[in-house]
PDB file of N, CA and C in Angstrom:
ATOM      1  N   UNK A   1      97.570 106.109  17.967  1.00  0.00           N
ATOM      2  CA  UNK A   1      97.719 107.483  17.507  1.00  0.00           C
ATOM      3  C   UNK A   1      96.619 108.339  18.108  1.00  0.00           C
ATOM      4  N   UNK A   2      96.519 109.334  18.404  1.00  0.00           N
ATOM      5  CA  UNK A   2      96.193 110.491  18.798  1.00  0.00           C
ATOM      6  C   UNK A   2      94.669 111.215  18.299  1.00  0.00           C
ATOM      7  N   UNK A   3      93.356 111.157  18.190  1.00  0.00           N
ATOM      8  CA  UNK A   3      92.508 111.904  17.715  1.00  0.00           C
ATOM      9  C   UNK A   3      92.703 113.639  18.121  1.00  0.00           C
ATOM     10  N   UNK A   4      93.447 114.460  17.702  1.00  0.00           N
ATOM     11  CA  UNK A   4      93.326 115.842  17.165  1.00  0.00           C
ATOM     12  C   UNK A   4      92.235 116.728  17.464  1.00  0.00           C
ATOM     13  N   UNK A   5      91.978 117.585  17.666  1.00  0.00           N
ATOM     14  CA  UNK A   5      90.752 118.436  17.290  1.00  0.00           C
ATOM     15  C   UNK A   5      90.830 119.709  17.612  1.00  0.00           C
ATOM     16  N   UNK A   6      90.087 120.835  16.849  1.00  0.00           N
ATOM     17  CA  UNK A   6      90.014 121.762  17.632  1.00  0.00           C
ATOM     18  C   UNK A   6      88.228 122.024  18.020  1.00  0.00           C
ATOM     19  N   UNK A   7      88.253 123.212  19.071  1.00  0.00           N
ATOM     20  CA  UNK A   7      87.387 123.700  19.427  1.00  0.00           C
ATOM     21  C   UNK A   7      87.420 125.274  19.055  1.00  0.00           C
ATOM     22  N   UNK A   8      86.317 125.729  18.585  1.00  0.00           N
ATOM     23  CA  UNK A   8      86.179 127.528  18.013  1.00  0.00           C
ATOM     24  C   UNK A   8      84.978 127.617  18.835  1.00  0.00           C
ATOM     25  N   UNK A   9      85.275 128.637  19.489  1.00  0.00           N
ATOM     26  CA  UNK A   9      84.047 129.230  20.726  1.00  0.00           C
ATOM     27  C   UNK A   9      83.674 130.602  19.947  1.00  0.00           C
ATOM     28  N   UNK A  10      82.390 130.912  19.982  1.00  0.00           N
ATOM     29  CA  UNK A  10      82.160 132.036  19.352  1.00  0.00           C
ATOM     30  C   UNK A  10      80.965 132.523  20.038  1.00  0.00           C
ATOM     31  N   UNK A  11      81.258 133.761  20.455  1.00  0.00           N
ATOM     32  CA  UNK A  11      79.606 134.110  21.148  1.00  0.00           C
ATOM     33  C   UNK A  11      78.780 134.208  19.982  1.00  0.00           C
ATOM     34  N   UNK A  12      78.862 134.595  18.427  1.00  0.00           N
ATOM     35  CA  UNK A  12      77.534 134.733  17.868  1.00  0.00           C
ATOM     36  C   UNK A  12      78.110 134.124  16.284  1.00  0.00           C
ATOM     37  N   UNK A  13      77.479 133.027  16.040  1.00  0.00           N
ATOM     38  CA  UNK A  13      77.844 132.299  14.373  1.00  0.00           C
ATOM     39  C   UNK A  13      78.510 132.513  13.648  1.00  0.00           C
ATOM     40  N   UNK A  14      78.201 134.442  13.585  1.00  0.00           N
ATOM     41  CA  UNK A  14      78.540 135.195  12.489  1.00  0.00           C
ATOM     42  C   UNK A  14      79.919 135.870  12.830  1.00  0.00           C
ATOM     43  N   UNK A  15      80.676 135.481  13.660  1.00  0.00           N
ATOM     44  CA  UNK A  15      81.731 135.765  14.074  1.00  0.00           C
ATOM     45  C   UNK A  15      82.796 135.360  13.037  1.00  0.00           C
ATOM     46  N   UNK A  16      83.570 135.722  12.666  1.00  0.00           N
ATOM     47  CA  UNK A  16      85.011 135.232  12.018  1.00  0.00           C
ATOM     48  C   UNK A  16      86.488 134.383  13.223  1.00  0.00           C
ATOM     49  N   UNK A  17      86.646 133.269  12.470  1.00  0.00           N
ATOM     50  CA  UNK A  17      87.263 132.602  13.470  1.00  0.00           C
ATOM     51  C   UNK A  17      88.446 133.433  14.324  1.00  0.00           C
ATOM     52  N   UNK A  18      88.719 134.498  13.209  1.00  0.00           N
ATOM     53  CA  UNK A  18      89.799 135.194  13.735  1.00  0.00           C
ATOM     54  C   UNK A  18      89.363 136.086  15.146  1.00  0.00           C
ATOM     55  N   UNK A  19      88.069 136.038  15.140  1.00  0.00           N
ATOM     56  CA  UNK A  19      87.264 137.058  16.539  1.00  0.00           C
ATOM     57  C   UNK A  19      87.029 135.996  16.926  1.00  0.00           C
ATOM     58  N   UNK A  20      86.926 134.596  17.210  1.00  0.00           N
ATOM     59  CA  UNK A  20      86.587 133.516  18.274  1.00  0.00           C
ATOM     60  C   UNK A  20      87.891 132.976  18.817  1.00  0.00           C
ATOM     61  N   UNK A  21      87.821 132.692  20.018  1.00  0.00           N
ATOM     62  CA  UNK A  21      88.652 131.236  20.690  1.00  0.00           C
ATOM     63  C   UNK A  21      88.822 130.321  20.671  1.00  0.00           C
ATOM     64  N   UNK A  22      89.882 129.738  19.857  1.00  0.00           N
ATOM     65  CA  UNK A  22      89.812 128.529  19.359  1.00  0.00           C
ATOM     66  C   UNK A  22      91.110 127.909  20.286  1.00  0.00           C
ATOM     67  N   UNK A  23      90.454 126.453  21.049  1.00  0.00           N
ATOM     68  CA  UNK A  23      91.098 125.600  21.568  1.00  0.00           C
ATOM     69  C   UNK A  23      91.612 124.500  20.845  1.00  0.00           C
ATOM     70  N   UNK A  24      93.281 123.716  21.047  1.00  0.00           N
ATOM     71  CA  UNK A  24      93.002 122.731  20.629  1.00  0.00           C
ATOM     72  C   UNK A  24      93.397 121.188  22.165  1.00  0.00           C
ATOM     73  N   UNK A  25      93.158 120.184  20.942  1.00  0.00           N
ATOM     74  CA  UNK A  25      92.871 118.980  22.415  1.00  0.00           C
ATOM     75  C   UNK A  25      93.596 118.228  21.263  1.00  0.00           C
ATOM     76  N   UNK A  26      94.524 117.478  22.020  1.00  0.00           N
ATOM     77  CA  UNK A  26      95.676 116.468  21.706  1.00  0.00           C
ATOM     78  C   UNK A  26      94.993 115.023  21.101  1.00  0.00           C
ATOM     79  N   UNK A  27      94.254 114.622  22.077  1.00  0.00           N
ATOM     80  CA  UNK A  27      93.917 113.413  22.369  1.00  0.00           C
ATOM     81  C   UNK A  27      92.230 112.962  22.443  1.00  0.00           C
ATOM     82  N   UNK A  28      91.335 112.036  21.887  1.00  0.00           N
ATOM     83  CA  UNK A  28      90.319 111.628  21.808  1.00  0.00           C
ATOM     84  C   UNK A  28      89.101 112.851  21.427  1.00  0.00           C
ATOM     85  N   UNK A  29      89.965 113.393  20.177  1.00  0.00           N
ATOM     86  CA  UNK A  29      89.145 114.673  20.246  1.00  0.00           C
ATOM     87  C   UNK A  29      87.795 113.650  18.986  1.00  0.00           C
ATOM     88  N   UNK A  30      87.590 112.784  18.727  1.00  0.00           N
ATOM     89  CA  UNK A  30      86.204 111.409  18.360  1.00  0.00           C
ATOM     90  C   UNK A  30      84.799 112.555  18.855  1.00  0.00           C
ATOM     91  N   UNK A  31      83.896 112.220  18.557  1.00  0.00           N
ATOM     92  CA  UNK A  31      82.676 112.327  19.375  1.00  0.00           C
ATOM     93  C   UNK A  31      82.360 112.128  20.419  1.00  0.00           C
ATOM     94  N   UNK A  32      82.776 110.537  20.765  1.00  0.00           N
ATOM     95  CA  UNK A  32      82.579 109.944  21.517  1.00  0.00           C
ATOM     96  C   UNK A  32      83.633 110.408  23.275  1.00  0.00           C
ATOM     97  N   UNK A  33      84.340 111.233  22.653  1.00  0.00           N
ATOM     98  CA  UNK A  33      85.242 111.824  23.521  1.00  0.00           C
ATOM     99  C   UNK A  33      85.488 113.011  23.525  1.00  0.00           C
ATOM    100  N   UNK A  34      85.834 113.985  23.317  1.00  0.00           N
ATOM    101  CA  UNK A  34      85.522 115.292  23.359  1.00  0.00           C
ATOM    102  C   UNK A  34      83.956 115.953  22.801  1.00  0.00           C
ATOM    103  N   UNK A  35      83.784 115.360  21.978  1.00  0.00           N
ATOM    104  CA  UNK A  35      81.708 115.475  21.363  1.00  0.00           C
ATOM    105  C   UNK A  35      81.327 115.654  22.966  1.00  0.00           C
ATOM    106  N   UNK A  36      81.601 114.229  23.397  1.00  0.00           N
ATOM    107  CA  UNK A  36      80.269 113.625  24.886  1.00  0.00           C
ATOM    108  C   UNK A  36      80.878 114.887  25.988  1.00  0.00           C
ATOM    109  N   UNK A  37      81.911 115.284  26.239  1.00  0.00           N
ATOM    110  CA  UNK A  37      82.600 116.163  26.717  1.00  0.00           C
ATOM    111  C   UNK A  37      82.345 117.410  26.599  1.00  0.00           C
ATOM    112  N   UNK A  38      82.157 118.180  25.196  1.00  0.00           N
ATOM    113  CA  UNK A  38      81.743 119.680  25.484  1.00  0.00           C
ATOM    114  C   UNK A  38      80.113 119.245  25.652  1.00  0.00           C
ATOM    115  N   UNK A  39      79.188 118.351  25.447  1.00  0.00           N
ATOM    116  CA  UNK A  39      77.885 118.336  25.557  1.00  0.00           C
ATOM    117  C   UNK A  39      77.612 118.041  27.163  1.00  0.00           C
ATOM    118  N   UNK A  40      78.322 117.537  28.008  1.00  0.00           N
ATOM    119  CA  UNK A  40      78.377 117.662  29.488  1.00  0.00           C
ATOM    120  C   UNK A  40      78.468 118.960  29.716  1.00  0.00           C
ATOM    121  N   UNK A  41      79.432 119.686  29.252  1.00  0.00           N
ATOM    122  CA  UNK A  41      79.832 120.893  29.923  1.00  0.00           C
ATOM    123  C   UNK A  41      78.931 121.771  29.281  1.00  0.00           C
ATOM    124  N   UNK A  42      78.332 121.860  28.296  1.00  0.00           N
ATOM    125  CA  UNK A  42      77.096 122.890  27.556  1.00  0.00           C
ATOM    126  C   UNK A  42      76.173 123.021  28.857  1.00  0.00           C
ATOM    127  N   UNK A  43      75.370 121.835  28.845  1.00  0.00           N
ATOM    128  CA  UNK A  43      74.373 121.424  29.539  1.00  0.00           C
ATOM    129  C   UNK A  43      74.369 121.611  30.866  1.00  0.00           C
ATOM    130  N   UNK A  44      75.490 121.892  31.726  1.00  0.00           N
ATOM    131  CA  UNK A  44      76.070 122.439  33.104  1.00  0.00           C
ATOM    132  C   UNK A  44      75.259 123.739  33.247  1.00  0.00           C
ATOM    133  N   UNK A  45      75.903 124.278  32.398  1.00  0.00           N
ATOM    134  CA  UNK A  45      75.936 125.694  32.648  1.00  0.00           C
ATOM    135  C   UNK A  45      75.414 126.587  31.411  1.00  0.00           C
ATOM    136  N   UNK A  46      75.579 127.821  31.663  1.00  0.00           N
ATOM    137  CA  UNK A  46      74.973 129.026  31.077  1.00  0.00           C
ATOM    138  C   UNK A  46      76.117 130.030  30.974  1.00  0.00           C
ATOM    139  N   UNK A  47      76.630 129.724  29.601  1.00  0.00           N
ATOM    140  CA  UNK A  47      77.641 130.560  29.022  1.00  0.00           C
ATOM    141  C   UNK A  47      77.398 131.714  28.298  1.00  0.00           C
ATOM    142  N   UNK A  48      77.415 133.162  28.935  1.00  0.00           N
ATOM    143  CA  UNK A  48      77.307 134.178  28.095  1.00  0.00           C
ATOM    144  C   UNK A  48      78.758 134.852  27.367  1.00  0.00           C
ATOM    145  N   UNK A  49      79.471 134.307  27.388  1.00  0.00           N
ATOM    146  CA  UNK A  49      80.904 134.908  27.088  1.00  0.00           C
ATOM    147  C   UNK A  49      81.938 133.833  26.484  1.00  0.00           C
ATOM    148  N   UNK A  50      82.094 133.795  25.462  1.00  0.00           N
ATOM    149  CA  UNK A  50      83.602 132.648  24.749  1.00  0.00           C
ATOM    150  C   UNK A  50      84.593 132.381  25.693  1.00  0.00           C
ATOM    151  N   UNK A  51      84.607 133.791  26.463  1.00  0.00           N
ATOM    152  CA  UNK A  51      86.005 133.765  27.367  1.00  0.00           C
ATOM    153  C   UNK A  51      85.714 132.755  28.199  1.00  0.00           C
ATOM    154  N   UNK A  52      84.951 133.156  29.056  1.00  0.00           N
ATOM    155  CA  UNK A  52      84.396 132.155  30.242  1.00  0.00           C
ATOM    156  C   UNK A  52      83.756 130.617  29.905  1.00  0.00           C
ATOM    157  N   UNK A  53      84.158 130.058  28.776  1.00  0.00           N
ATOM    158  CA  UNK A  53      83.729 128.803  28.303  1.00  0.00           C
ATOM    159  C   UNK A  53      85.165 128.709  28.297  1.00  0.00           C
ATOM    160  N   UNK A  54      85.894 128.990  27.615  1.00  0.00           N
ATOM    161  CA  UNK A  54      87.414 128.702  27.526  1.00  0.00           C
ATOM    162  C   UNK A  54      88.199 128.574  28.522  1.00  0.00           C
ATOM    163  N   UNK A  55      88.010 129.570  29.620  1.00  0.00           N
ATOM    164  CA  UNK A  55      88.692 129.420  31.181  1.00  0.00           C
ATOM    165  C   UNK A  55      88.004 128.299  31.010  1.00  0.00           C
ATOM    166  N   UNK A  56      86.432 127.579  31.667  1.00  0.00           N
ATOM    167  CA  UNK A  56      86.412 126.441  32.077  1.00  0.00           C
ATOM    168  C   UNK A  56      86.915 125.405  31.542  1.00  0.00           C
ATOM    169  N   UNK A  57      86.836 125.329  30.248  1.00  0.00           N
ATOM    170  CA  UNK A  57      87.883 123.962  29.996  1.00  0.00           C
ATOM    171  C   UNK A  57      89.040 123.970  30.143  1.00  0.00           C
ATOM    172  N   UNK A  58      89.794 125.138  29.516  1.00  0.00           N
ATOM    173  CA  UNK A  58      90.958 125.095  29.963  1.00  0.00           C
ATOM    174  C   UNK A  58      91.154 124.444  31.212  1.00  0.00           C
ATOM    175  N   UNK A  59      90.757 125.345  32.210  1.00  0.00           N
ATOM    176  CA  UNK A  59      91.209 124.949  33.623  1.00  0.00           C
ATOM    177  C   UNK A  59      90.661 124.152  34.213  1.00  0.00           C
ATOM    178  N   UNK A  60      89.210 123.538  33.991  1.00  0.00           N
ATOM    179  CA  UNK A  60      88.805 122.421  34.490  1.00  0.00           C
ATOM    180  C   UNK A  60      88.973 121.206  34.165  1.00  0.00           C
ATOM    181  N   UNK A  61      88.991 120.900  32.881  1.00  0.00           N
ATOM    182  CA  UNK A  61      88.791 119.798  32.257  1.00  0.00           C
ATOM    183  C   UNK A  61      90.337 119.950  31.127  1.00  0.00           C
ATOM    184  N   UNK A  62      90.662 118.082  31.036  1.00  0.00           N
ATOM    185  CA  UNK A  62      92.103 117.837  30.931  1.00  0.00           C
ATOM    186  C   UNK A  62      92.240 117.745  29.631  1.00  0.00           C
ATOM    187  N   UNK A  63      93.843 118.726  28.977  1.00  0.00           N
ATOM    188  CA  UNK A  63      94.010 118.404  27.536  1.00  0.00           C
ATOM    189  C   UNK A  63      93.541 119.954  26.841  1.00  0.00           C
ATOM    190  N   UNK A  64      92.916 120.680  26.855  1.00  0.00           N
ATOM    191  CA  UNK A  64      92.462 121.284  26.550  1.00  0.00           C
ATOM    192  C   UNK A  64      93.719 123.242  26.263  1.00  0.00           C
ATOM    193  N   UNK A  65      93.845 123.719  25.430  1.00  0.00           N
ATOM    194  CA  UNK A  65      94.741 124.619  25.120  1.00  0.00           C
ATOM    195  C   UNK A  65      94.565 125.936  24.354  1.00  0.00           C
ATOM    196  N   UNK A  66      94.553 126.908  24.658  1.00  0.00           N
ATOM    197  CA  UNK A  66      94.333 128.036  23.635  1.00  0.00           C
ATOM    198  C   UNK A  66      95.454 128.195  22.426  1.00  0.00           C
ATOM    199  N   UNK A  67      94.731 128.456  21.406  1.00  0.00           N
ATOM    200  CA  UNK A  67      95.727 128.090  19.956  1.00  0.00           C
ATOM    201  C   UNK A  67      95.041 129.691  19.599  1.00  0.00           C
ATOM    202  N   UNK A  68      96.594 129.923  18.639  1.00  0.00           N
ATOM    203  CA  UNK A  68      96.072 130.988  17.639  1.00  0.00           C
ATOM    204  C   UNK A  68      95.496 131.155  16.482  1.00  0.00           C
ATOM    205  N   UNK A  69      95.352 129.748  15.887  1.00  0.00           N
ATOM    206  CA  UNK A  69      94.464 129.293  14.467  1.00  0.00           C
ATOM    207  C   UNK A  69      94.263 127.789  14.583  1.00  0.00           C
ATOM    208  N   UNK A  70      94.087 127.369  14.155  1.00  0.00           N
ATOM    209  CA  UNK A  70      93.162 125.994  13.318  1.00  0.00           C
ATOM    210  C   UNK A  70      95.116 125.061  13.365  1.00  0.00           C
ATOM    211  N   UNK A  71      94.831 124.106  14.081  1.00  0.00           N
ATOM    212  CA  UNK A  71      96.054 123.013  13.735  1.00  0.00           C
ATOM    213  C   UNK A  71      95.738 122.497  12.353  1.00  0.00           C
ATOM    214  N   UNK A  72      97.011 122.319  11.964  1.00  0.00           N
ATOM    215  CA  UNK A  72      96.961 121.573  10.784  1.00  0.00           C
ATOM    216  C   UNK A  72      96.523 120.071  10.688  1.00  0.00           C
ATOM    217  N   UNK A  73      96.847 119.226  11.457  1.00  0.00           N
ATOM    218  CA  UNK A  73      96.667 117.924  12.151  1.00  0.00           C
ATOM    219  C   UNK A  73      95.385 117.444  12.823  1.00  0.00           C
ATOM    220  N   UNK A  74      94.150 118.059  12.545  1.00  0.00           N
ATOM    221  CA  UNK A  74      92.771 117.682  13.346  1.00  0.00           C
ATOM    222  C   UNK A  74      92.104 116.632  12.151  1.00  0.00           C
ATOM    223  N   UNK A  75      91.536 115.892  13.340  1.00  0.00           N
ATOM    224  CA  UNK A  75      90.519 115.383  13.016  1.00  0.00           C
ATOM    225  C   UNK A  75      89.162 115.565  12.591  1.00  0.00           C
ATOM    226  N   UNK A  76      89.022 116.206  13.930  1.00  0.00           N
ATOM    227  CA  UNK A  76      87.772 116.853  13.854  1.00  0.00           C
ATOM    228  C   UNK A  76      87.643 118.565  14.513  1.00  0.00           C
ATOM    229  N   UNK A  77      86.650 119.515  13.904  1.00  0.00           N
ATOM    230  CA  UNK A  77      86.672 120.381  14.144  1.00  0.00           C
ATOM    231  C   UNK A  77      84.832 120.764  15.161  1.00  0.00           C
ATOM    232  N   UNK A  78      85.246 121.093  16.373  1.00  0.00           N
ATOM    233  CA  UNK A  78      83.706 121.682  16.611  1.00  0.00           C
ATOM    234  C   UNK A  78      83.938 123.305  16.967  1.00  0.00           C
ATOM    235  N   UNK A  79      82.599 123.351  16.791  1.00  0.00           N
ATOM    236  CA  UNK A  79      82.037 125.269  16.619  1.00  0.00           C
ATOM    237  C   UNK A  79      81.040 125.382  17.773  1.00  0.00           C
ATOM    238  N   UNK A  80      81.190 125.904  19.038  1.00  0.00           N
ATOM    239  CA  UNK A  80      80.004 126.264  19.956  1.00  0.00           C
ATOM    240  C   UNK A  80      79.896 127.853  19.419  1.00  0.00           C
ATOM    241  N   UNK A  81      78.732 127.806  19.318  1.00  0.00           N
ATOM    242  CA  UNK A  81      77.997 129.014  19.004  1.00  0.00           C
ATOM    243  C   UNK A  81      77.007 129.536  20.141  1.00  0.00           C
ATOM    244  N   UNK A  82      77.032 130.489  21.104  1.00  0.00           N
ATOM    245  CA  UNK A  82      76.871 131.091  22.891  1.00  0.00           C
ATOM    246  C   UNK A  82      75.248 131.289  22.228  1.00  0.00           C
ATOM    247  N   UNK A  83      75.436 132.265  21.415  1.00  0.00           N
ATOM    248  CA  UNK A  83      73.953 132.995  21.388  1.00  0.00           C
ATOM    249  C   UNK A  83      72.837 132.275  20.495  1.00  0.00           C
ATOM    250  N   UNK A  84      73.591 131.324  19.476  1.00  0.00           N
ATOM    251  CA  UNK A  84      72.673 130.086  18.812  1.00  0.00           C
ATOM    252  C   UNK A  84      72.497 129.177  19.719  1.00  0.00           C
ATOM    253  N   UNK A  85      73.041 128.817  20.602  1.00  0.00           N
ATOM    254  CA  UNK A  85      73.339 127.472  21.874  1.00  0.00           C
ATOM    255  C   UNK A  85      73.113 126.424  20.834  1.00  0.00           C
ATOM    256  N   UNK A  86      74.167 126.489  19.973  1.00  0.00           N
ATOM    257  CA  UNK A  86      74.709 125.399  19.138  1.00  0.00           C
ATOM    258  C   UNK A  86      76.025 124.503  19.057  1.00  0.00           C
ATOM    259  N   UNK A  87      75.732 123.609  18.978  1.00  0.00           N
ATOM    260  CA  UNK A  87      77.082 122.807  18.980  1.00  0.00           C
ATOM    261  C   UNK A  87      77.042 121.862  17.827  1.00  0.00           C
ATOM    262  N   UNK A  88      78.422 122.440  16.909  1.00  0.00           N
ATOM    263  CA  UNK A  88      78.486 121.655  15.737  1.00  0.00           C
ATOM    264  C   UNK A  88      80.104 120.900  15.573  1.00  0.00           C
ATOM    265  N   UNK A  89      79.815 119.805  15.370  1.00  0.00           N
ATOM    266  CA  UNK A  89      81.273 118.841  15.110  1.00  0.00           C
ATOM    267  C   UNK A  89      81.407 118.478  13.290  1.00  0.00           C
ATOM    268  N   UNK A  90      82.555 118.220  12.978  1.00  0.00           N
ATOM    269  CA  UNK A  90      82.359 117.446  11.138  1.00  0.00           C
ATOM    270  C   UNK A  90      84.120 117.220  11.796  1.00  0.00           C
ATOM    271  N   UNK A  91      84.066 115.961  10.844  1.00  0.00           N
ATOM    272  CA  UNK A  91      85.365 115.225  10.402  1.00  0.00           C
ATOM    273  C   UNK A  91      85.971 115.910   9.537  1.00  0.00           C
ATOM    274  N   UNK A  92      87.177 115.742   9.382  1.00  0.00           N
ATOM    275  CA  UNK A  92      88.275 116.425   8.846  1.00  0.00           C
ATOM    276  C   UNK A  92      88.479 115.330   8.039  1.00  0.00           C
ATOM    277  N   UNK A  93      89.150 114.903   6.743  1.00  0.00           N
ATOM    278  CA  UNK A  93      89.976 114.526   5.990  1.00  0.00           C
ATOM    279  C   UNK A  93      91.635 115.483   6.119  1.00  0.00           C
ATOM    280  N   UNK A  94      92.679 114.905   6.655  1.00  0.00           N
ATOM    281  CA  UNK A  94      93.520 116.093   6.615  1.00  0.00           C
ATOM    282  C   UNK A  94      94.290 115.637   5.674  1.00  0.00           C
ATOM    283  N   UNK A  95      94.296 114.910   4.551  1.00  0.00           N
ATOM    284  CA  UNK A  95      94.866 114.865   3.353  1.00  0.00           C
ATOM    285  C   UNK A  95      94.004 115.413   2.307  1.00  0.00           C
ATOM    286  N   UNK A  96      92.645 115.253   2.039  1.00  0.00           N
ATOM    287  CA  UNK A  96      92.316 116.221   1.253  1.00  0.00           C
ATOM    288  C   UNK A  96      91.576 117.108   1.616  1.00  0.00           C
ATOM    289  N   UNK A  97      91.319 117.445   2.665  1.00  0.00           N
ATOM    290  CA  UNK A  97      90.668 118.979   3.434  1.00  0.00           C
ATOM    291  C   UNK A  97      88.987 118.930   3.231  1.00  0.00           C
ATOM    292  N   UNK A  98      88.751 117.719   3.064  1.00  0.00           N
ATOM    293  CA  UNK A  98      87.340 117.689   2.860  1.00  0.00           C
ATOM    294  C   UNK A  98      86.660 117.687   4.519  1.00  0.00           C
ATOM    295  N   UNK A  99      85.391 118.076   4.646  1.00  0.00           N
ATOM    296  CA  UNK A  99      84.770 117.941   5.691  1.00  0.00           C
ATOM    297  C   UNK A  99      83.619 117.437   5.355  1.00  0.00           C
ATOM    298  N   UNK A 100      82.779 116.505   6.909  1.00  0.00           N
ATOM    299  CA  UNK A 100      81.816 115.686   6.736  1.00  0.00           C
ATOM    300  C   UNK A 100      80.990 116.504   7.923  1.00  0.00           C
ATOM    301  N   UNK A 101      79.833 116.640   8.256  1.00  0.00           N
ATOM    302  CA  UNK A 101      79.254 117.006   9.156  1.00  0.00           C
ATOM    303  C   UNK A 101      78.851 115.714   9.692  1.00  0.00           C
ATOM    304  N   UNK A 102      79.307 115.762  10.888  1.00  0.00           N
ATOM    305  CA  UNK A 102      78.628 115.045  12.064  1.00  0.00           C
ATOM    306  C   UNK A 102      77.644 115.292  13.112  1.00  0.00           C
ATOM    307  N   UNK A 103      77.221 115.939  13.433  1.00  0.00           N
ATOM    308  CA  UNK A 103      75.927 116.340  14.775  1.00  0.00           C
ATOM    309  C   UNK A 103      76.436 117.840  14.489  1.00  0.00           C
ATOM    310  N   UNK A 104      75.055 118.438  14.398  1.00  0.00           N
ATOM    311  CA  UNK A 104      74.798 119.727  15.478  1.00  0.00           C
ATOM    312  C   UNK A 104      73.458 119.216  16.225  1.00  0.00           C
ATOM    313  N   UNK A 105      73.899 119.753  17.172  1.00  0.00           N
ATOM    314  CA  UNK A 105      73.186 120.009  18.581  1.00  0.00           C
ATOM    315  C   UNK A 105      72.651 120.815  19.128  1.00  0.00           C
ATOM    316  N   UNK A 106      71.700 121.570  19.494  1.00  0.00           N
ATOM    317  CA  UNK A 106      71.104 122.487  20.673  1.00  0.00           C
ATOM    318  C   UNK A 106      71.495 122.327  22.116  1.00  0.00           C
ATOM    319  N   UNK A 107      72.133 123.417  22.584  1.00  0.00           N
ATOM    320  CA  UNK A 107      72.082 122.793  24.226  1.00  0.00           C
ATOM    321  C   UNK A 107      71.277 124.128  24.869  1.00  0.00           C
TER     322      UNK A 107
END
């Protein structure tokens, strides 16, 4: 079966998801697989814009999709935050909607 996830790009924390870009990813969206994945691509480069984080995965890197809200079906949810240069992941429960925090990060 499938690890789920989305991604919410936000240039500044305090953003409302409805003002961020939120991607989702089909497949190995784990830590260990999309986690190790946006922390490669943080660490690349110097993102001043949500948009221009989103073109690059989108178009560089595989699996990756612009959504208009939050799938129902994730696993896990991460939050890059541009102007905190934060990166935060937590587990999903998608039967009872609970969340666990897993890593935030600085990049």
């Amino acid at each position: 079966m499938s690890t789920r996830c989305n991604v919410i790009i936000k240039n500044d924390a305090s953003e409302r998801n409805s003002e961020s870009v939120i991607l989702y990813h089909h497949h190995d969206g784990y830590p260990e697989g999309v986690g190790e994945e946006l922390k490669k691509v943080l660490a690349q480069g110097t993102f001043s814009d949500k948009s221009e984080l989103s073109e690059v995965l989108v178009g560089d890197y595989d699996g990756y999709e612009v959504e208009d809200g939050l799938a129902g079906d994730i696993e896990y949810l991460y939050t890059i935050s541009l102007n905190q240069r934060q990166l935060k992941c937590q587990s999903i429960n998608i039967l009872t909607d609970e969340t666990k925090l897993v890593f935030i990060e600085r990049f």
